[in-house]
Protein backbone atom coordinates (compact mmCIF):
# COMPACT_ATOMS: atom_id res chain seq x y z
CA GLN A 1 141.15 100.30 69.64
CA VAL A 2 139.79 99.20 73.03
CA ARG A 3 136.69 101.10 74.12
CA ARG A 4 137.06 102.40 77.66
CA ILE A 5 134.10 101.79 79.94
CA ARG A 6 132.82 105.07 81.35
CA ARG A 7 131.64 105.66 84.91
CA GLY A 8 128.01 106.36 83.99
CA TRP A 9 127.75 103.27 81.76
CA LEU A 10 129.15 101.04 84.50
CA VAL A 11 127.10 102.48 87.37
CA ARG A 12 123.78 102.44 85.47
CA ARG A 13 124.10 98.78 84.56
CA MET A 14 125.26 97.72 88.00
CA LEU A 15 122.42 99.60 89.71
CA LEU A 16 119.92 98.03 87.31
CA ALA A 17 121.28 94.59 88.23
CA ALA A 18 121.09 95.53 91.93
CA ASP A 19 117.44 96.55 91.56
CA VAL A 20 116.51 93.30 89.82
CA ALA A 21 118.41 91.29 92.47
CA GLY A 22 116.76 93.18 95.36
CA LEU A 23 113.27 92.72 93.92
CA ALA A 24 113.90 89.05 93.07
CA VAL A 25 115.14 88.30 96.60
CA ALA A 26 112.08 90.05 98.08
CA PHE A 27 109.75 88.09 95.78
CA ALA A 28 111.42 84.75 96.58
CA ALA A 29 111.39 85.48 100.33
CA VAL A 30 107.67 86.32 100.27
CA GLU A 31 106.87 83.15 98.31
CA LEU A 32 108.74 81.08 100.90
CA LEU A 33 107.16 82.87 103.86
CA PHE A 34 103.60 82.44 102.54
CA GLN A 35 104.05 78.99 101.01
CA GLY A 36 100.94 76.88 101.53
CA SER A 37 98.96 79.69 103.18
CA GLY A 38 97.07 80.89 100.09
CA SER A 39 93.32 81.09 99.67
CA VAL A 40 91.36 79.51 96.85
CA ASP A 41 91.18 82.91 95.11
CA GLU A 42 94.97 83.22 94.83
CA VAL A 43 96.82 82.46 91.61
CA GLY A 44 99.61 79.90 91.61
CA ILE A 45 103.30 80.59 92.05
CA ALA A 46 103.94 80.02 88.32
CA LEU A 47 101.55 82.81 87.33
CA GLU A 48 102.84 85.09 90.11
CA SER A 49 106.40 84.50 88.88
CA ALA A 50 105.37 85.29 85.30
CA ILE A 51 103.66 88.52 86.41
CA PHE A 52 106.76 89.46 88.42
CA VAL A 53 109.10 88.89 85.46
CA LEU A 54 106.79 90.79 83.08
CA ALA A 55 106.64 93.71 85.54
CA LEU A 56 110.45 94.11 85.70
CA PRO A 57 110.71 96.22 82.49
CA ALA A 58 108.08 98.58 83.95
CA TRP A 59 110.21 98.88 87.10
CA ILE A 60 113.29 99.76 85.01
CA VAL A 61 111.41 102.44 83.07
CA ALA A 62 109.87 103.88 86.26
CA ALA A 63 113.24 103.86 88.08
CA LYS A 64 114.77 105.71 85.11
CA LEU A 65 111.96 108.30 85.27
CA TYR A 66 112.63 108.69 89.01
CA GLY A 67 116.28 109.45 88.21
CA LEU A 68 117.59 106.38 90.04
CA TYR A 69 120.19 105.59 87.34
CA ASP A 70 121.55 109.03 86.47
CA ARG A 71 122.56 110.87 89.63
CA ASP A 72 125.88 109.07 90.21
CA GLU A 73 127.24 110.57 87.01
CA GLU A 74 125.99 114.05 87.94
CA ARG A 75 127.30 114.10 91.53
CA ALA A 76 130.48 112.42 92.75
CA THR A 77 129.14 112.30 96.32
CA HIS A 78 125.75 110.74 95.47
CA SER A 79 124.89 107.85 97.79
CA THR A 80 122.04 105.41 98.44
CA ALA A 81 120.94 107.57 101.39
CA ASP A 82 120.21 110.39 98.91
CA GLU A 83 117.65 108.27 97.07
CA VAL A 84 115.97 106.20 99.81
CA MET A 85 112.80 108.32 99.58
CA ASN A 86 112.63 107.82 95.80
CA VAL A 87 113.05 104.05 96.23
CA PHE A 88 110.39 104.04 98.96
CA HIS A 89 107.97 106.08 96.83
CA LEU A 90 108.54 104.05 93.67
CA ILE A 91 108.00 100.68 95.37
CA THR A 92 104.94 102.01 97.22
CA VAL A 93 103.39 103.27 93.98
CA GLY A 94 104.28 99.99 92.22
CA VAL A 95 102.59 97.87 94.89
CA ILE A 96 99.47 100.06 94.89
CA VAL A 97 99.25 99.98 91.07
CA PHE A 98 99.65 96.20 91.08
CA TYR A 99 96.97 95.77 93.75
CA ALA A 100 94.52 98.11 91.98
CA THR A 101 95.13 96.54 88.56
CA SER A 102 94.68 92.98 89.90
CA TRP A 103 91.46 93.96 91.62
CA LEU A 104 90.06 95.84 88.61
CA VAL A 105 90.75 93.17 85.98
CA GLY A 106 89.71 90.37 88.35
CA LEU A 107 92.97 88.48 87.80
CA SER A 108 93.23 87.68 91.49
CA ARG A 109 92.51 89.03 94.92
CA PRO A 110 96.01 89.82 96.15
CA ASP A 111 96.70 88.83 99.73
CA GLN A 112 97.24 92.11 101.57
CA ALA A 113 99.62 90.52 104.10
CA LYS A 114 101.68 89.06 101.25
CA LEU A 115 101.78 92.37 99.37
CA SER A 116 102.71 94.22 102.57
CA ALA A 117 105.56 91.79 103.20
CA PHE A 118 106.79 92.22 99.62
CA TRP A 119 106.57 96.02 100.00
CA VAL A 120 108.78 96.00 103.12
CA LEU A 121 111.25 93.43 101.80
CA ALA A 122 111.50 95.13 98.40
CA ILE A 123 112.35 98.49 99.98
CA LEU A 124 114.99 96.87 102.19
CA GLY A 125 116.28 94.64 99.38
CA VAL A 126 116.60 97.34 96.73
CA ALA A 127 118.18 99.88 99.12
CA SER A 128 120.63 97.29 100.50
CA SER A 129 121.63 95.94 97.08
CA ARG A 130 122.18 99.48 95.80
CA MET A 131 124.39 100.29 98.78
CA VAL A 132 126.51 97.14 98.31
CA THR A 133 126.70 97.72 94.54
CA ARG A 134 127.92 101.30 94.95
CA THR A 135 130.60 100.17 97.39
CA LEU A 136 131.85 97.54 94.94
CA VAL A 137 131.59 99.61 91.76
CA ARG A 138 133.55 102.51 93.26
CA ARG A 139 136.53 100.17 93.59
CA HIS A 140 136.42 99.30 89.87
CA PRO A 141 139.10 100.99 87.71
CA ALA A 142 136.41 102.16 85.23
CA TYR A 143 134.85 104.31 87.98
CA VAL A 144 137.87 106.65 87.98
CA GLN A 145 137.37 109.71 85.77
CA ASN A 146 140.27 111.52 84.13
CA THR A 147 139.76 115.26 84.44
CA VAL A 148 141.34 118.36 82.92
CA ILE A 149 140.72 121.82 84.36
CA VAL A 150 140.54 124.59 81.78
CA GLY A 151 142.12 127.61 83.42
CA ALA A 152 144.95 127.67 85.95
CA GLY A 153 143.94 130.90 87.66
CA ASP A 154 142.68 131.23 91.23
CA VAL A 155 139.37 129.47 90.53
CA GLY A 156 140.94 126.63 88.53
CA GLN A 157 143.58 126.01 91.20
CA LEU A 158 140.94 126.05 93.94
CA ILE A 159 138.95 123.39 92.06
CA GLY A 160 142.15 121.38 91.57
CA ARG A 161 142.94 121.55 95.28
CA LYS A 162 139.44 120.36 96.20
CA LEU A 163 139.68 117.42 93.81
CA LEU A 164 143.05 116.43 95.28
CA GLN A 165 141.68 116.69 98.83
CA HIS A 166 138.81 114.29 98.04
CA PRO A 167 140.19 111.05 96.59
CA GLU A 168 136.85 109.35 97.40
CA TYR A 169 135.39 111.19 94.38
CA ARG A 170 137.65 108.96 92.25
CA ILE A 171 138.52 111.85 89.94
CA ARG A 172 142.09 111.75 88.60
CA LEU A 173 143.30 115.29 87.90
CA VAL A 174 145.40 114.99 84.73
CA GLY A 175 146.37 118.67 84.57
CA PHE A 176 145.51 122.27 83.79
CA VAL A 177 145.01 123.78 80.34
CA ASP A 178 145.75 127.49 80.15
CA ALA A 179 147.35 129.87 77.64
CA ALA A 180 148.71 132.12 80.41
CA PRO A 181 148.75 130.07 83.63
CA LYS A 182 149.20 131.73 86.99
CA GLU A 183 152.00 130.44 89.20
CA LEU A 184 150.76 127.26 90.83
CA ARG A 185 150.08 127.24 94.58
CA ARG A 186 152.02 124.80 96.73
CA ASP A 187 149.04 122.41 97.17
CA VAL A 188 148.65 121.93 93.38
CA GLU A 189 152.24 122.38 92.19
CA ALA A 190 152.53 118.65 91.38
CA VAL A 191 149.72 118.97 88.81
CA GLU A 192 150.98 119.38 85.26
CA ILE A 193 150.28 122.37 83.01
CA LEU A 194 149.36 120.61 79.78
CA GLY A 195 149.52 123.61 77.48
CA GLU A 196 147.19 125.97 75.72
CA PRO A 197 143.52 125.15 75.02
CA ASP A 198 144.27 124.68 71.28
């Protein structure tokens, strides 16, 4: 039996990949911009790259705690605009923690201009990659959710009508389940009555 990929599984993994890509592009861009302008106190690019790679799991855990991987499954209308402040806050906290930790342990004296550039580019990179990823993933067949409404009364039919009026939610209304269904309104009469709840 083929296991069907669910919406939440797909979106979480794609957003995680988008985050890593956005951060990696920001890191690479900063390294190129500041190439050859470092002071004697700065660590080399090899050590900076190693620190960046080792910090990625912490980003994933922090992003999960911020709810950046779960909201798409909870709300069909969730967009990148809804989470820009969380992305901004998380990257800001991450940069401050990195700066403070580097200073405290004496690993290096991070270049403030370089960190500031990474902060700006990371916010733009992560937000942009999330926006592009959502656009692409919503076209994937696995994003569509089959849905059954239990109850074909006034409330059930109203919900059915709203789902049919918003195809951008990518929710396929399979039918109603009701032991004693009410006569279907004209705007939902094409939806099948599947039978009783049992």
